[in-house]
Each structure stands twice: as C-alpha cells, then as structure tokens.
Coordinates of C-alpha atoms in Angstrom, one line a residue:
X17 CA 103.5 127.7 108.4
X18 CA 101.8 127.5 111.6
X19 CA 99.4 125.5 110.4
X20 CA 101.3 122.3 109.3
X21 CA 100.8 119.8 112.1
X22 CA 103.3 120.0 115.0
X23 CA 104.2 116.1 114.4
X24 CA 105.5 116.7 110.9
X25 CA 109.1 116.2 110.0
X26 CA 111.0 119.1 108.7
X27 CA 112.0 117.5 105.5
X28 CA 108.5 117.5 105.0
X29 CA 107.8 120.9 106.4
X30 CA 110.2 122.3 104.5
X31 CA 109.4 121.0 101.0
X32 CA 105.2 122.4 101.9
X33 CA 106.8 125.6 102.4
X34 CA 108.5 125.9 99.3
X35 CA 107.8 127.6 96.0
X36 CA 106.1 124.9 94.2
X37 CA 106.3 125.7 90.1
X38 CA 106.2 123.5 87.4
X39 CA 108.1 120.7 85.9
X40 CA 108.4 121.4 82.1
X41 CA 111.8 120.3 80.1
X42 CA 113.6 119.9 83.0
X43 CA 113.2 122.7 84.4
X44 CA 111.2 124.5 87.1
X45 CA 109.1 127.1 86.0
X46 CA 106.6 129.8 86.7
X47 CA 103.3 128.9 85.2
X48 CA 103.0 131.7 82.2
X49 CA 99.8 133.1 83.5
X50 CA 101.3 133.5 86.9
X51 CA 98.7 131.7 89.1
X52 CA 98.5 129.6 92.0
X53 CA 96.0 128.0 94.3
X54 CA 95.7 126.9 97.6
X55 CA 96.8 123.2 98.8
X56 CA 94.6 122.8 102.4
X57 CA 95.0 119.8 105.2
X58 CA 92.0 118.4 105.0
X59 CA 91.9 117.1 108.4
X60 CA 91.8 120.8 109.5
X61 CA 90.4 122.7 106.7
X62 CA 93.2 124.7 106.9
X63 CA 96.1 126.4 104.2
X64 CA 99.2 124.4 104.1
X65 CA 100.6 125.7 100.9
X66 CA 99.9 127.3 97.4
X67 CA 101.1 125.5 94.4
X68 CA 101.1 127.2 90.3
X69 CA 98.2 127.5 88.4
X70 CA 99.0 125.5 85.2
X71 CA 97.1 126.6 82.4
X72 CA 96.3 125.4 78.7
X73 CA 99.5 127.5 77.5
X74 CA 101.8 125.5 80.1
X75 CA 100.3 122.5 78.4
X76 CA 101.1 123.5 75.3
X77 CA 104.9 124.0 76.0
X78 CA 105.0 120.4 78.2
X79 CA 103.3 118.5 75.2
X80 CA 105.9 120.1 72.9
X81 CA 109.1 118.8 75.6
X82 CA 107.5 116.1 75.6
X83 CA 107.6 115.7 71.7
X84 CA 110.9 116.8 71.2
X85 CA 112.3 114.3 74.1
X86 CA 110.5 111.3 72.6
X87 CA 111.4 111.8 68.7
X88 CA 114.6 113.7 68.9
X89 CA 115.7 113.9 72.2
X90 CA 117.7 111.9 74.9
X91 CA 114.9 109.6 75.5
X92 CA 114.6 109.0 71.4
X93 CA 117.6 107.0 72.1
X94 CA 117.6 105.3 75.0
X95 CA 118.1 101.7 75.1
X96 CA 115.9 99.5 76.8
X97 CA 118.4 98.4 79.2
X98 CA 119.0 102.3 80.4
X99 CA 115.2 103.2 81.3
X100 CA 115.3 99.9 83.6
X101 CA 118.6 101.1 85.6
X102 CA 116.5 104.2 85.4
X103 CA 113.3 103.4 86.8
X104 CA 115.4 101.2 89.0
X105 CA 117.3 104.2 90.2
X106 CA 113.8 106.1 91.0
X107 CA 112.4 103.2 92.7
X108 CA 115.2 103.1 95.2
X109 CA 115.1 107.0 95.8
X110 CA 111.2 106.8 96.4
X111 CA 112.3 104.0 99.0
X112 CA 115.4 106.4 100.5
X113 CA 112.6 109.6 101.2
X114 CA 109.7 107.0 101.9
X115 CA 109.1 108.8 105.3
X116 CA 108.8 112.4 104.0
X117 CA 106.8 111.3 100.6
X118 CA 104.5 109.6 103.5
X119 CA 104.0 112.3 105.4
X120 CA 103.3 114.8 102.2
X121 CA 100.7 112.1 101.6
X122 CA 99.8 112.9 105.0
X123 CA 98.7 116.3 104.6
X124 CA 97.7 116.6 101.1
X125 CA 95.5 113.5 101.5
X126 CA 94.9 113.0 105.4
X127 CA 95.2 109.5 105.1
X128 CA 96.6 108.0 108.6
X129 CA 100.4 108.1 108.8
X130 CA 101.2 103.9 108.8
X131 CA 98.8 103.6 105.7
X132 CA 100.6 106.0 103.8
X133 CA 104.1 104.4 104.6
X134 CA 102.9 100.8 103.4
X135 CA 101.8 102.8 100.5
X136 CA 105.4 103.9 99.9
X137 CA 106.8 100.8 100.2
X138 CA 103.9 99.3 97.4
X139 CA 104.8 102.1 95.4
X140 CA 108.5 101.7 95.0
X141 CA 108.0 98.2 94.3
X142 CA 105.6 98.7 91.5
X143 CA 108.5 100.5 90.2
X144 CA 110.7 98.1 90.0
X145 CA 108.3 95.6 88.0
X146 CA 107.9 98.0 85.4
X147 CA 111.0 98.2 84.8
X148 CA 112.0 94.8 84.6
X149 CA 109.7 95.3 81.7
X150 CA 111.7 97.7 79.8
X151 CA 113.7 94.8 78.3
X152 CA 110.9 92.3 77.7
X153 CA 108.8 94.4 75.2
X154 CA 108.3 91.5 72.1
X155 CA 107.3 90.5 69.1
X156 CA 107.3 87.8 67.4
X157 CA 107.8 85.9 64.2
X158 CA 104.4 85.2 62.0
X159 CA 104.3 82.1 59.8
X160 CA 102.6 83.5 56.6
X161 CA 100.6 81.6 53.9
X162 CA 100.5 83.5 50.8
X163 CA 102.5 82.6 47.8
X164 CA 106.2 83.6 47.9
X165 CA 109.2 83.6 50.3
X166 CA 108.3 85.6 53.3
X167 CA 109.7 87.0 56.8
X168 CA 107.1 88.4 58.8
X169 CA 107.1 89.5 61.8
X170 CA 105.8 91.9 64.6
X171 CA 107.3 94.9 67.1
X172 CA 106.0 96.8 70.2
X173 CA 106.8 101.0 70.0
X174 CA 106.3 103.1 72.2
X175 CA 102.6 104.7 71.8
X176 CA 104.5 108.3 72.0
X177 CA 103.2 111.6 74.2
X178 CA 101.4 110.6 76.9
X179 CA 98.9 113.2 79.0
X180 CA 98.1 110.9 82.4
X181 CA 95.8 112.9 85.0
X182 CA 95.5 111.0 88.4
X183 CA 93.3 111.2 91.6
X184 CA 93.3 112.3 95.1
X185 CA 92.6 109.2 96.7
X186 CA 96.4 107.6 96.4
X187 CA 97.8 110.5 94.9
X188 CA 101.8 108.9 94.7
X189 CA 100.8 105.3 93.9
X190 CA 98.3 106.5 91.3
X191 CA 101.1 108.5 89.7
X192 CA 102.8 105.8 89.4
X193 CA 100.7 103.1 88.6
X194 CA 100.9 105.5 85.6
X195 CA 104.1 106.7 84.9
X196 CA 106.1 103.4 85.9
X197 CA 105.0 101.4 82.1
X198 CA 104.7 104.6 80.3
X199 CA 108.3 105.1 81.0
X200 CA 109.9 101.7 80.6
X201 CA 107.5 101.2 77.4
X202 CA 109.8 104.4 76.1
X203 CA 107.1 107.0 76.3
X204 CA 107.0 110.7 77.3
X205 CA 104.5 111.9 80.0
X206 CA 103.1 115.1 81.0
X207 CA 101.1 114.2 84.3
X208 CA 98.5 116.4 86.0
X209 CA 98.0 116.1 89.5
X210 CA 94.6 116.4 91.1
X211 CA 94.1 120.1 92.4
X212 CA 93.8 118.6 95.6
X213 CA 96.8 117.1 96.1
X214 CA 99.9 117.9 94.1
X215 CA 102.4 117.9 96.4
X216 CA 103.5 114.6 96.3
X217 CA 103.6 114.5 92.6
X218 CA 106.1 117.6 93.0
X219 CA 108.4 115.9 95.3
X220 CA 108.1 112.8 92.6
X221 CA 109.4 115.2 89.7
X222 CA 112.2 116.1 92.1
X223 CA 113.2 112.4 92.5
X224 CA 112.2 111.7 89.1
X225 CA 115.5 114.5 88.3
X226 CA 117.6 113.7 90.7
X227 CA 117.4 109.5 89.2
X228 CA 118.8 111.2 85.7
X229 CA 115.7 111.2 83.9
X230 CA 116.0 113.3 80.5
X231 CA 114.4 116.5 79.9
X232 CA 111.0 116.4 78.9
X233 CA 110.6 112.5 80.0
X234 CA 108.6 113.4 82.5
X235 CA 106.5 116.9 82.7
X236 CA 104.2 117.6 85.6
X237 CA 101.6 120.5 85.3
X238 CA 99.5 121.2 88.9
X239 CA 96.3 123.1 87.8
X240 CA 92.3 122.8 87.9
X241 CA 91.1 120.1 86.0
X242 CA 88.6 122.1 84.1
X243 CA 91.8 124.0 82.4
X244 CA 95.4 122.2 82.5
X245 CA 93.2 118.5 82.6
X246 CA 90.7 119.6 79.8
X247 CA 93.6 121.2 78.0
X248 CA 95.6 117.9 78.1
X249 CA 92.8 115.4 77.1
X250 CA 92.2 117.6 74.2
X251 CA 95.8 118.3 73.1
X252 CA 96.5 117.4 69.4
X253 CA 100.3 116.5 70.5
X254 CA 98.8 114.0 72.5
X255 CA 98.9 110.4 71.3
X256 CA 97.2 108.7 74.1
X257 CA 95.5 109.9 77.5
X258 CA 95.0 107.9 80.7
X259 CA 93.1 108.8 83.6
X260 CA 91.6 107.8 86.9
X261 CA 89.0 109.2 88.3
X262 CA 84.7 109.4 88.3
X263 CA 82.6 107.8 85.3
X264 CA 81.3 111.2 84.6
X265 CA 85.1 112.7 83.9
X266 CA 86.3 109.9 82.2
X267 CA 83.1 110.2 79.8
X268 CA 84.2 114.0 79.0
X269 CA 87.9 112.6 78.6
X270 CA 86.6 110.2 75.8
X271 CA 84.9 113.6 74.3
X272 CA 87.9 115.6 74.4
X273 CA 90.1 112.7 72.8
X274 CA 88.2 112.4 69.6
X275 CA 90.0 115.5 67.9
X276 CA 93.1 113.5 67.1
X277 CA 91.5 109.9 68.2
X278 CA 93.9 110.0 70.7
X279 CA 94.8 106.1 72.3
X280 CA 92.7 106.4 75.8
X281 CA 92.7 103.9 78.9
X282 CA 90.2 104.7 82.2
X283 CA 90.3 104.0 85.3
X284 CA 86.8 105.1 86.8
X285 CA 84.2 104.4 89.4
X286 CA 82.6 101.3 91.4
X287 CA 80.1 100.0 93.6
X288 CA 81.7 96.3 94.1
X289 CA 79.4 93.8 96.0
X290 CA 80.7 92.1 98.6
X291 CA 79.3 88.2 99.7
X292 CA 79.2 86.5 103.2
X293 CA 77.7 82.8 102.5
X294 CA 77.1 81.4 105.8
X295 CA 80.2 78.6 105.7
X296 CA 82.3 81.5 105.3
X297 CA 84.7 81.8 108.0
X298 CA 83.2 85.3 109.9
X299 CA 86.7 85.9 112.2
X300 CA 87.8 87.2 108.6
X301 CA 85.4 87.8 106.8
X302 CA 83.6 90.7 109.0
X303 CA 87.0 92.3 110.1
X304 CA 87.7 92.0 105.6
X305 CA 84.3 93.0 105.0
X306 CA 84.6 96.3 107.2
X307 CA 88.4 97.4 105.7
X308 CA 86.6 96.5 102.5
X309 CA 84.6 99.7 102.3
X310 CA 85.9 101.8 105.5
X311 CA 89.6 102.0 104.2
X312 CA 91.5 105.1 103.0
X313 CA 87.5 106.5 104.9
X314 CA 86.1 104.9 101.6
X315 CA 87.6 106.8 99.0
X316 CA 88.7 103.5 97.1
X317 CA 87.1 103.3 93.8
X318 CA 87.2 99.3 94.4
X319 CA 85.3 99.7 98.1
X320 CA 82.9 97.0 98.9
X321 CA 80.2 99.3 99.0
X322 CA 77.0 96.6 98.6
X323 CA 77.2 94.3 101.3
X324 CA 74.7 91.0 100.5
X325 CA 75.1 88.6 103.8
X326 CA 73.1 85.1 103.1
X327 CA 70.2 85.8 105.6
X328 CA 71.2 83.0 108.0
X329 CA 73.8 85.0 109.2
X330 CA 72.7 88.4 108.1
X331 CA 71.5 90.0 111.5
X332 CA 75.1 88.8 113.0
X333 CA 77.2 90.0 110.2
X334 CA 75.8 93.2 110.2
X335 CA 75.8 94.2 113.6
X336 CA 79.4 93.3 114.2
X337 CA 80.7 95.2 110.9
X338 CA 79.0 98.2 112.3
X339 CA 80.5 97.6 115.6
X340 CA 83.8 97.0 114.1
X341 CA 83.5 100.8 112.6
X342 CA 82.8 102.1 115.6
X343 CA 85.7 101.1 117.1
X344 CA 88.0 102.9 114.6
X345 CA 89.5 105.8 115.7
X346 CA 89.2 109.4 113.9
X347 CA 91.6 112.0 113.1
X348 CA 94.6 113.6 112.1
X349 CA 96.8 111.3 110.0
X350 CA 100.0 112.2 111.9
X351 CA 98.4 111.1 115.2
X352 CA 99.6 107.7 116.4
X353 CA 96.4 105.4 116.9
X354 CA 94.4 106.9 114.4
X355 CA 92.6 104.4 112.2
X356 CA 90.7 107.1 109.4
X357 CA 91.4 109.9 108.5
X358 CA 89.3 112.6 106.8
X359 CA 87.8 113.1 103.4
X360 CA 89.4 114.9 101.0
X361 CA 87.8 118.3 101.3
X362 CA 84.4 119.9 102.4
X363 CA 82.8 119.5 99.3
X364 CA 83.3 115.9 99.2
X365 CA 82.3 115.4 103.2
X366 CA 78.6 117.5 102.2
X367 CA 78.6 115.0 99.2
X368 CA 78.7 111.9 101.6
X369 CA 76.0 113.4 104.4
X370 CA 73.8 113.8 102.1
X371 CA 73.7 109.9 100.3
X372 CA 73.6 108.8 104.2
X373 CA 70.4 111.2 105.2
X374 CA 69.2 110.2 101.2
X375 CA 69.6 106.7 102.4
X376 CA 67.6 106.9 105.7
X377 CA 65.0 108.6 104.0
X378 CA 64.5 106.1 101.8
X379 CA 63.8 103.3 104.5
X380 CA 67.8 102.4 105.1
X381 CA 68.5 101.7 109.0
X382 CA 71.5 103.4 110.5
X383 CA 73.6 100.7 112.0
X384 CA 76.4 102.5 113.5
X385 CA 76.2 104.2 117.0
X386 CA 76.2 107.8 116.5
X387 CA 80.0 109.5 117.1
X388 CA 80.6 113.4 117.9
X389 CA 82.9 114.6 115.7
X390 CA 85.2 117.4 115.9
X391 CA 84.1 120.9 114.3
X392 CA 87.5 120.8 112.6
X393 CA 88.2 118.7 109.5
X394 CA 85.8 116.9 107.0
X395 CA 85.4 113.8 108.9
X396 CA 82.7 111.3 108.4
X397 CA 82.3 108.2 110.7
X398 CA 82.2 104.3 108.9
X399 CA 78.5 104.1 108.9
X400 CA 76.7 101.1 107.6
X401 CA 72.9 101.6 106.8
X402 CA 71.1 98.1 106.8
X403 CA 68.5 96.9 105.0
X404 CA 68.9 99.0 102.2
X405 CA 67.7 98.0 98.6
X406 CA 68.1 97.8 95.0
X407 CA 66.2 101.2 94.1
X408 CA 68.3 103.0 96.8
X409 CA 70.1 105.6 95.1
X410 CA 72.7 104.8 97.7
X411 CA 72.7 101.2 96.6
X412 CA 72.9 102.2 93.0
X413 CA 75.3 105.3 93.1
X414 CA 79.2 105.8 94.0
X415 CA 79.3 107.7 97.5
X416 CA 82.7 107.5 97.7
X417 CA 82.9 107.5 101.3
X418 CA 82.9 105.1 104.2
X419 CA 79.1 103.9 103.9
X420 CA 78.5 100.5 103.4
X421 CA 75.1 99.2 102.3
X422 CA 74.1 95.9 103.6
X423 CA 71.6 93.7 102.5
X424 CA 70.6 90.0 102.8
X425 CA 70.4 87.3 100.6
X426 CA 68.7 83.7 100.8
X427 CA 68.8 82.2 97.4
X428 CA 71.3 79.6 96.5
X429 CA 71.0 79.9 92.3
X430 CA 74.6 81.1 91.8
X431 CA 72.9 83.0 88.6
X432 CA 70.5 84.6 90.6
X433 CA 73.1 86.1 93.5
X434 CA 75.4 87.0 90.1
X435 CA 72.6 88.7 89.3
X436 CA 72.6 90.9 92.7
X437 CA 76.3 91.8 91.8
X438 CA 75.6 92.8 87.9
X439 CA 72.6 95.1 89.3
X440 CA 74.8 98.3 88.5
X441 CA 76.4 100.4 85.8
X442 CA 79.5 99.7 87.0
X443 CA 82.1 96.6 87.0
X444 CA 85.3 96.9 89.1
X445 CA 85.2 94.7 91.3
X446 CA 83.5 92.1 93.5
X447 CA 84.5 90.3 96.7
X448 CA 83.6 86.6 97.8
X449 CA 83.6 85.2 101.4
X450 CA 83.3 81.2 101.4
X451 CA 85.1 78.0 102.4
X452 CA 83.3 76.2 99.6
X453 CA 85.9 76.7 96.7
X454 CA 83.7 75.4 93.8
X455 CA 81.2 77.8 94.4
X456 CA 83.5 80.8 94.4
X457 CA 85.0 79.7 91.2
X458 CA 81.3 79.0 90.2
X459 CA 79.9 82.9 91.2
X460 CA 83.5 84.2 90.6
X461 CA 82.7 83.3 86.7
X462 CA 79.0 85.1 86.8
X463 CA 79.9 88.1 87.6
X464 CA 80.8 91.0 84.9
X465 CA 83.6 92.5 87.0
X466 CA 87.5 92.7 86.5
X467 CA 88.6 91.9 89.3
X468 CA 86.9 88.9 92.0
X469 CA 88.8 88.1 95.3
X470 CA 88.0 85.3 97.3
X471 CA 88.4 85.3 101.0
X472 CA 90.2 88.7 101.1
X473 CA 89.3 92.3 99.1
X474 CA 90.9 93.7 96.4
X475 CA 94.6 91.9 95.9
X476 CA 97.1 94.3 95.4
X477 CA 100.5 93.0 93.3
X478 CA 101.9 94.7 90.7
X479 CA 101.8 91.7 88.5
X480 CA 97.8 91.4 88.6
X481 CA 96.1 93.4 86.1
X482 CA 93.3 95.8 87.3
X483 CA 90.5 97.6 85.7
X484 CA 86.6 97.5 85.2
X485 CA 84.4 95.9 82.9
X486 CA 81.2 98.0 81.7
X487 CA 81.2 102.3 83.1
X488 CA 84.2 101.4 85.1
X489 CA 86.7 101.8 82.3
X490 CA 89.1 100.6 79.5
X491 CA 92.1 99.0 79.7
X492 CA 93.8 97.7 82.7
X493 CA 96.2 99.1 85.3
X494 CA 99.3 96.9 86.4
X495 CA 100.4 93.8 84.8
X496 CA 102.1 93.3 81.6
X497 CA 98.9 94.3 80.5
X498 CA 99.4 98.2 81.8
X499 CA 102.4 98.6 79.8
X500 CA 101.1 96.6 76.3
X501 CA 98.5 99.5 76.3
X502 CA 101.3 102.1 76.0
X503 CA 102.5 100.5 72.7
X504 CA 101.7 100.1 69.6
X505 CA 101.8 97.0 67.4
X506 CA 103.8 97.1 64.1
X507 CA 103.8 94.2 61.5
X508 CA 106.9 93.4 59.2
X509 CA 106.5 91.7 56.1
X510 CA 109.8 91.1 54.0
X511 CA 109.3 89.9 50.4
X512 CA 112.4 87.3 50.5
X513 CA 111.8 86.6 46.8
X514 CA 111.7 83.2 45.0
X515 CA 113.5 80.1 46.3

C-alpha cells in the first residue's frame, strides 16, 4: 500500500498487506459473517490494512476448539515438560522476527521504532519464565487431624477455556503477559485483540503455529469489542476471562461473567502518584519523573500521572520536567530520533485535548511551551499543567495521555502524604523519589497500591507480580502469581483405613 511508511521493511510490508482471517483450530479462516474493518497508522491517520470482522458465531466455534483441545485433544495430553520446550520454542521465534514484530508494532501502535524493539526483547523473555513454570505447578501433602489413617494432599489443574482480550497500548507484550501462564498452566486460549491493533497478535498466531502448538491451543478472533469481546466474556464455554483495559470495561466484563461465574482476573486503569522529597537525588529523579508519565505518549495504565514535589523544591522540579518534555521529539515511529509517537487514534487524541483545556479551566497552569504540531497524525505534546488540585477532574480521572499533573507538598506526616496518594479510586501504582530509605519503606507501606518503586518507575521483570489494589483490578499479571490464577486447587483425601 502506498501508505505504509517508506522506512518499513518488506517482511513487514508484506505481512500488512496480506489477507488477515482468523485463527480458529488451527486453521485460518474467513470470519462466517464475512466482515472486516480497517487497521489505520495512527501517526498518519491513514489505511494500512483491513483485518476480519469476528463475530459472536466465530466465538462460538473458537470456544468449542478450544474445548475440544483442552479435554480431548492434543493439548489434553501434553506433559508438562512438552508445553515448556513449547513456549520455549515460541519465545525463540518471537526473538528470530523481533525486527518485523517491532515494526508491526510500529504501525498498528505508532510507538517509536527502538521502544518497540526493547519491547520484543522483554516479551520473548517473559516467555521463557513461563515456561520454566510448566514443570513447577505443586501441591503439596496436608497433615490431617481427624480420627483415622489418612493421605491428604493437594493438586493445581489447569482452570480450562480461557477468553483473554488485551489492549492497544503494548499490544504483543500484553498478549503475552496473557497467553505465556495460560499455556504452560495447560489451558486453552481464545484471545481478542483490540480493534486497534491486531496485527501483531496475527503474526503471533503464525509463530504460535509455526512453534508446533496444537490445534485449538491457541485461537485468536480480531473483531469490535462490543461483539467478538462481549461475546467472549459472556460465553458459557468459558471457564475464566482476563482482560486489560479501562475500569469502566472491566466492570461490564464482571457483568457479562456472572452467567456461568466464570473465574475473572483484570487488569484496569490508574492514576499513580509520583513523590520528589527534597533529599531526593533530582539528576534522576526529574529525567524518571518525566518518562514516568510521558512514555509510550502516556498510554501506560501505571503512568505517574499526579506529580506531588515537597514544596522546597517544587518550582525547580516542575519547570525542568516540563522542559524535559519539550525537548522530546514528535513523530512517526519509523523515524530515527523520534522520542513519542502518536496516540492511538483520533478519538483518543480529542479525548486528551479536552482533560488539558478542562484542566486550564479549572485554574491548572500550562507548563510546557507551546509546540506546532503537524496536521497529520493524532499527536499530543508531553504537557504538564502545574498547580493543579485534588477536585481537578484531571487530578482525579485517567487521561490516558501524556499530561502530568503536578502539585506540591510540605508536610512531613508520612500518613498525611499517604493520604495524597490513596485520594483516588484507583490503586496501581505509586512511585517514590528519596535517599532516605526508612522513609520509603515507611510511605511505601501507606499506600493502598500494588505496586511502589523507589528511585525508579514501574520495575518491569517477569518474576514481579503486577496488578492494582481497589478499581484497578483483580489478580495479578506476571509472577508465579499470574500463572496460580489459571489453576485451580484440588484436595485429595485417601481413607488409608485402620493401623
């Protein structure tokens, strides 16, 4: 197509050109109803390719591979050892086409180029945890203290059909963070892509094929979330359903799931406070403070959105976070030197203006030098509005964008600056800058979030669990933890008879 960037590979150019159908037993396939929509680049606004329409009848026949591959199938009998060489297998295949699954994540995302290749690399590895996990899946023995003989004991099993529906904002690493302990805990998946950006999830079932997957292991159904996502989270063949994405979806998935009381994990939204103290050393803290919320253009559901800077150093802090954003560079994710890229789509870049004029209106003050941006694309600059407050609805609500709202703080009661941080609906995550390490264990212990870093944002390792406390979900991502929530527990108890 004319409009795929002139920079793209042709691996990559190729694959957007394809037919794109749907992954269901196997095999490729035409979606029943015979629909497709448009995939655009979001960092021109323009039509890059059209994938199938997957609609609650293509559901139905991927929840039924899916049941057949887990109870009878293939998969049924697999032995723990054979889904690690598995996932092993896919990990080193998503390493082998890293370049080509970076620059799909290029154009269906707009994500800059370097960002999405580190990405890759994250990705693969998060692989190969799971599926060193495969094998490890125990129970144990349980002393009993009733009368008789007894030997009791405990297994994990494999939860069953899984329907997993995952973002826009990572759209690869999100599939896996899902698919990765779903498959070495012995489940069978049908994934939905978001409408936004399915292509990478289609060059995933490719590789996921070409490792030697079964069929029906793995379905993937591209389609609007109001009819293949909907259809899923409802689906009686579905035994549990996990999904990322806004508070006010995930609340609608928790509807849909109570047909069958259907096992559900969430991963949903944020607005994570970040704090400067004044012994905090600022050569990292404002350059961490920055990437905090201005990364990925701030479509991280974990962004440091609410800056609180002790007031000491509040007026320095500010200025040079705002100054730092300036200096990134804007544009197309293929470009070399390129810092952000776009937001996901028109809709989404309206959504963002609006929270920053709703913000100035309400007293904010806009930081950030004003930019010209170019007619083309949904770009919006890092923009920090200063002096903002609690009763803000910028302050209060997820913009999911790169808008940072700072504030300053001069009390030292550790419950009282916990207190700023709880002052939300949401609990995902929360960022500490300070050389006083008593303190940030101190504050770290206050606040009702899952996950605290100190001196840096948001550590990324396949072994740390992640998830939120309060409207930001259930259940964790990553971690032993991930995979436990795709089992379920069993006790044993054998009557051994008298001695």
């Amino acid at each position: 197509m004319s409009t795929l960037h002139p920079r793209l590979g042709q691996t990559a150019a190729r694959f957007i050109q394809r037919e794109h159908l749907l992954l269901i037993d196997g095999q490729w396939v035409a979606p029943r109803a015979g629909g497709r929509f448009e995939v655009e680049d979001p960092a021109t606004g323009l039509l890059i390719a059209q994938v199938a329409e997957g609609q609650a009848v293509d559901i139905d026949l991927a929840v039924a591979a899916a049941r057949r591959a887990f109870e009878s199938g293939e998969w049924s009998r697999c032995k723990p050892a054979d889904r690690t060489r598995l996932l092993l297998r896919l990990a080193d295949l998503i390493e082998a086409n890293g370049d080509e699954l970076a620059q799909l994540e290029v154009m269906d995302n707009g994500k800059p180029l370097a960002f999405a290749r580190r990405g890759i690399a994250g990705t693969a590895e998060m692989v190969r945890y799971m599926a060193g996990w495969a094998t490890k899946l125990t129970g144990e023995a349980v002393p009993l203290s009733i009368p008789g003989q007894w030997h009791a004991y405990t297994v994990r099993e494999a939860v069953g059909v899984v329907g997993q529906i995952i973002p826009w904002n990572f759209p690869l690493s999100m599939a896996i963070w899902k698919l990765a302990p779903a498959l070495a805990a012995g489940c069978t998946v049908v994934l939905k892509p978001a409408e936004q950006t399915p292509l990478n999830a289609l060059r995933l079932g490719e590789l996921i094929l070409e490792a030697g997957f079964p069929p029906g292991v793995v379905n993937i159904i591209t389609g609007y979330g109001a009819d293949a996502g909907a259809a899923l989270a409802a689906h009686p063949g579905v035994d549990k359903v996990a999904f990322t994405g806004s508070t006010t979806t995930g609340k609608r998935i928790v509807q849909s799931a109570l047909g069958n009381l259907k096992k559900v994990t969430l991963e949903l939204g944020g607005k994570s406070p970040v704090f400067i103290f004044p012994d905090a050393d600022l050569s990292a803290a404002i350059p961490g403070a920055a990437n905090a919320i201005f990364f990925n253009s701030g479509q991280v559901c974990s962004a440091g959105s609410r800056l609180y800077v002790h007031r000491k150093i509040y007026e320095r802090v500010v200025a040079d976070i705002a100054a730092y954003g300036d200096r990134l560079q804007l544009g197309h994710g293929m470009e070399a030197g390129n810092d952000l890229g776009p937001l996901i789509s028109k809709v989404q870049m309206e959504r963002v203006q609006r929270y920053i004029d709703s913000g100035r209106e309400s007293g904010a003050t806009l930081a950030s030098a004003p930019r010209q941006l170019s007619e083309q694309g949904y770009f919006v600059p890092p923009t920090v509005l200063a002096d903002t407050d609690a009763r803000m609805n910028v302050v209060q609500e997820e913009i999911f964008g790169p808008v940072l709202c700072a504030m300053p703080f001069d009390d030292d009661d550790l419950s009282a600056i916990a207190g700023l941080a709880n002052d939300t609906e949401y609990g995902l995550f929360a960022g500490i800058w300070t050389q006083d390490i008593g303190k940030a264990h101190r504050l770290a212990a206050r606040i009702r979030a899952g996950s605290v870093s100190v001196n840096a944002h948001m550590v990324n390792d396949p072994a740390l669990p992640f998830g939120g406390f309060k409207q930001s979900g259930w259940g964790r991502e990553r971690g032993r933890e991930a995979l436990e929530l795709y089992t379920e527990l069993k006790s044993v108890a054998i009557n051994l008879g008298q001695a």
